[in-house]
Short mmCIF file of C-alpha atoms in Angstrom, two decimals:
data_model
loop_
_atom_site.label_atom_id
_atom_site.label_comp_id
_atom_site.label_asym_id
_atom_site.label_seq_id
_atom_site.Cartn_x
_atom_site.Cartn_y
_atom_site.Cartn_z
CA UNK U 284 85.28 212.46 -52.72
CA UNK U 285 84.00 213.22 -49.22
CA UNK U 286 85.84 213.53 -46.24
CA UNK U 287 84.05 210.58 -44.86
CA UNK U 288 85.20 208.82 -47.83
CA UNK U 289 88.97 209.86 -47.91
CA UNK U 290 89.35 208.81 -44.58
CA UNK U 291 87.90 205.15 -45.37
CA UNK U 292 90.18 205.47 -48.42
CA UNK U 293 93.14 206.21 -45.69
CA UNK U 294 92.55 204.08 -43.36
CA UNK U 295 92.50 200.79 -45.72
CA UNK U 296 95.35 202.52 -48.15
CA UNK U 297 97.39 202.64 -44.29
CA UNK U 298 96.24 199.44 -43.41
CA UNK U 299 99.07 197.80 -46.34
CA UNK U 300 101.60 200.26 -44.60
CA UNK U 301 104.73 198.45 -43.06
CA UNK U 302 104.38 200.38 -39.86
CA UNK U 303 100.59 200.85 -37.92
CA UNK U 304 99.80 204.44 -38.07
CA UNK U 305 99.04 206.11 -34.45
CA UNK U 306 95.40 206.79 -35.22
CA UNK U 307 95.33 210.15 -32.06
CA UNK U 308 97.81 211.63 -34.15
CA UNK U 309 96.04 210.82 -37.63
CA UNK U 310 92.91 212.49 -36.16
CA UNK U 311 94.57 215.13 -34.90
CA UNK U 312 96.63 215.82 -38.05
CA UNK U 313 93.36 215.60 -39.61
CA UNK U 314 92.05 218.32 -38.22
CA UNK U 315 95.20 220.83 -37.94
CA UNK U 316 95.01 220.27 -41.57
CA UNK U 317 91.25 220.73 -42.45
CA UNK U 318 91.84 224.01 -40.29
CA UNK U 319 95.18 225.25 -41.27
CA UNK U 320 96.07 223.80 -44.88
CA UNK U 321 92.93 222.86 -46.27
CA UNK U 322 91.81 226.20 -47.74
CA UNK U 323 95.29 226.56 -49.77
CA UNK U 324 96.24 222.78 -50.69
CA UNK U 325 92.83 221.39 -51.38
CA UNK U 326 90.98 218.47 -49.30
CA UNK U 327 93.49 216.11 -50.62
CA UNK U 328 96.69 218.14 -50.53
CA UNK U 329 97.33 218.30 -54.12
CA UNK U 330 97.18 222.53 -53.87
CA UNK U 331 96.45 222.73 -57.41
CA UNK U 332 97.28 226.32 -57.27
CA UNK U 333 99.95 226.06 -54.48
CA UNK U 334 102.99 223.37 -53.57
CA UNK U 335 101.18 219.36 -53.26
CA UNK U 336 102.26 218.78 -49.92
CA UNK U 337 101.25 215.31 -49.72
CA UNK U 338 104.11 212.67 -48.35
CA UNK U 339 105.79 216.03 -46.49
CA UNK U 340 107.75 214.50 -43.98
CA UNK U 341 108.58 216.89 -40.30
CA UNK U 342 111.77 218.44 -41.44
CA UNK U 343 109.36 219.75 -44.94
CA UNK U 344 106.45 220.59 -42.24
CA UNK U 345 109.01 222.60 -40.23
CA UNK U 346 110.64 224.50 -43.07
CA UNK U 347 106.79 225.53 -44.58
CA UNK U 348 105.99 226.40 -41.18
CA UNK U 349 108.27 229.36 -41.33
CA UNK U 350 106.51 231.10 -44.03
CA UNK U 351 107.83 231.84 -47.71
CA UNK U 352 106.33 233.45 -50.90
CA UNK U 353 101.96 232.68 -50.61
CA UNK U 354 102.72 230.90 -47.73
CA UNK U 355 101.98 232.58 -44.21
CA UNK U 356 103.82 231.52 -40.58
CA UNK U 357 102.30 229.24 -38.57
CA UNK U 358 103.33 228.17 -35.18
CA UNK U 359 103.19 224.30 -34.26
CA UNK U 360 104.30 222.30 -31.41
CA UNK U 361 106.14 218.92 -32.11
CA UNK U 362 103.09 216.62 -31.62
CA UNK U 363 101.07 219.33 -33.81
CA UNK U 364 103.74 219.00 -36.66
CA UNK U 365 104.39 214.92 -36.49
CA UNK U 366 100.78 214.87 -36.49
CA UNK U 367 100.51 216.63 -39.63
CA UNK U 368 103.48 214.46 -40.94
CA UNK U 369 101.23 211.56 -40.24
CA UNK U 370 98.00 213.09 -42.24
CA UNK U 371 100.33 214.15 -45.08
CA UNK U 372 101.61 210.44 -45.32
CA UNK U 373 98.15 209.14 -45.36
CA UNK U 374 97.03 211.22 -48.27
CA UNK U 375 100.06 210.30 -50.06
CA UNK U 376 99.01 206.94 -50.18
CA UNK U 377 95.62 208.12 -51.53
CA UNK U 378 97.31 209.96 -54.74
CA UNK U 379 96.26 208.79 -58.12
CA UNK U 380 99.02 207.36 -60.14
#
């Protein structure tokens, strides 16, 4: 799938959520992911060969951040990291089951 067509897939899979998603921090979760994560975990965040950090809520975010094992440190502000949590809940909702 394309990124156009994950996002469409994100946006109606949020849509059923019980709480409206803010979509400044979707985009910009979006794109701290497509430039930080992507490479490792995969388009979708499924890292086949790493950790499926889909669903990772800011307290997971914050502990990864640190750096353990494959995974190098990154530094993120607040905003930066409950933007992530926002992508990572999105693409949760886009798993297969």
């Amino acid at each position: 799938m394309n990124i156009k067509g994950m996002l469409v897939a994100m946006l109606t899979g949020a849509a059923l959520a019980t709480e409206p998603i803010d979509t400044d921090l979707l985009f910009l979760g979006q794109g701290l992911y497509i430039d930080q994560c992507q490479r490792c975990h995969a388009a979708d965040g499924s890292g086949p060969s790493t950790v499926d950090i889909r669903g990772f809520e800011v307290d997971d975010i914050k502990m990864a951040l640190q750096g353990f094992e494959q995974m190098p440190v990154f530094d993120m502000n607040e905003k930066e990291i409950a933007a992530l949590s926002v992508y990572l809940n999105v693409l949760e909702g886009t798993r297969q089951r």
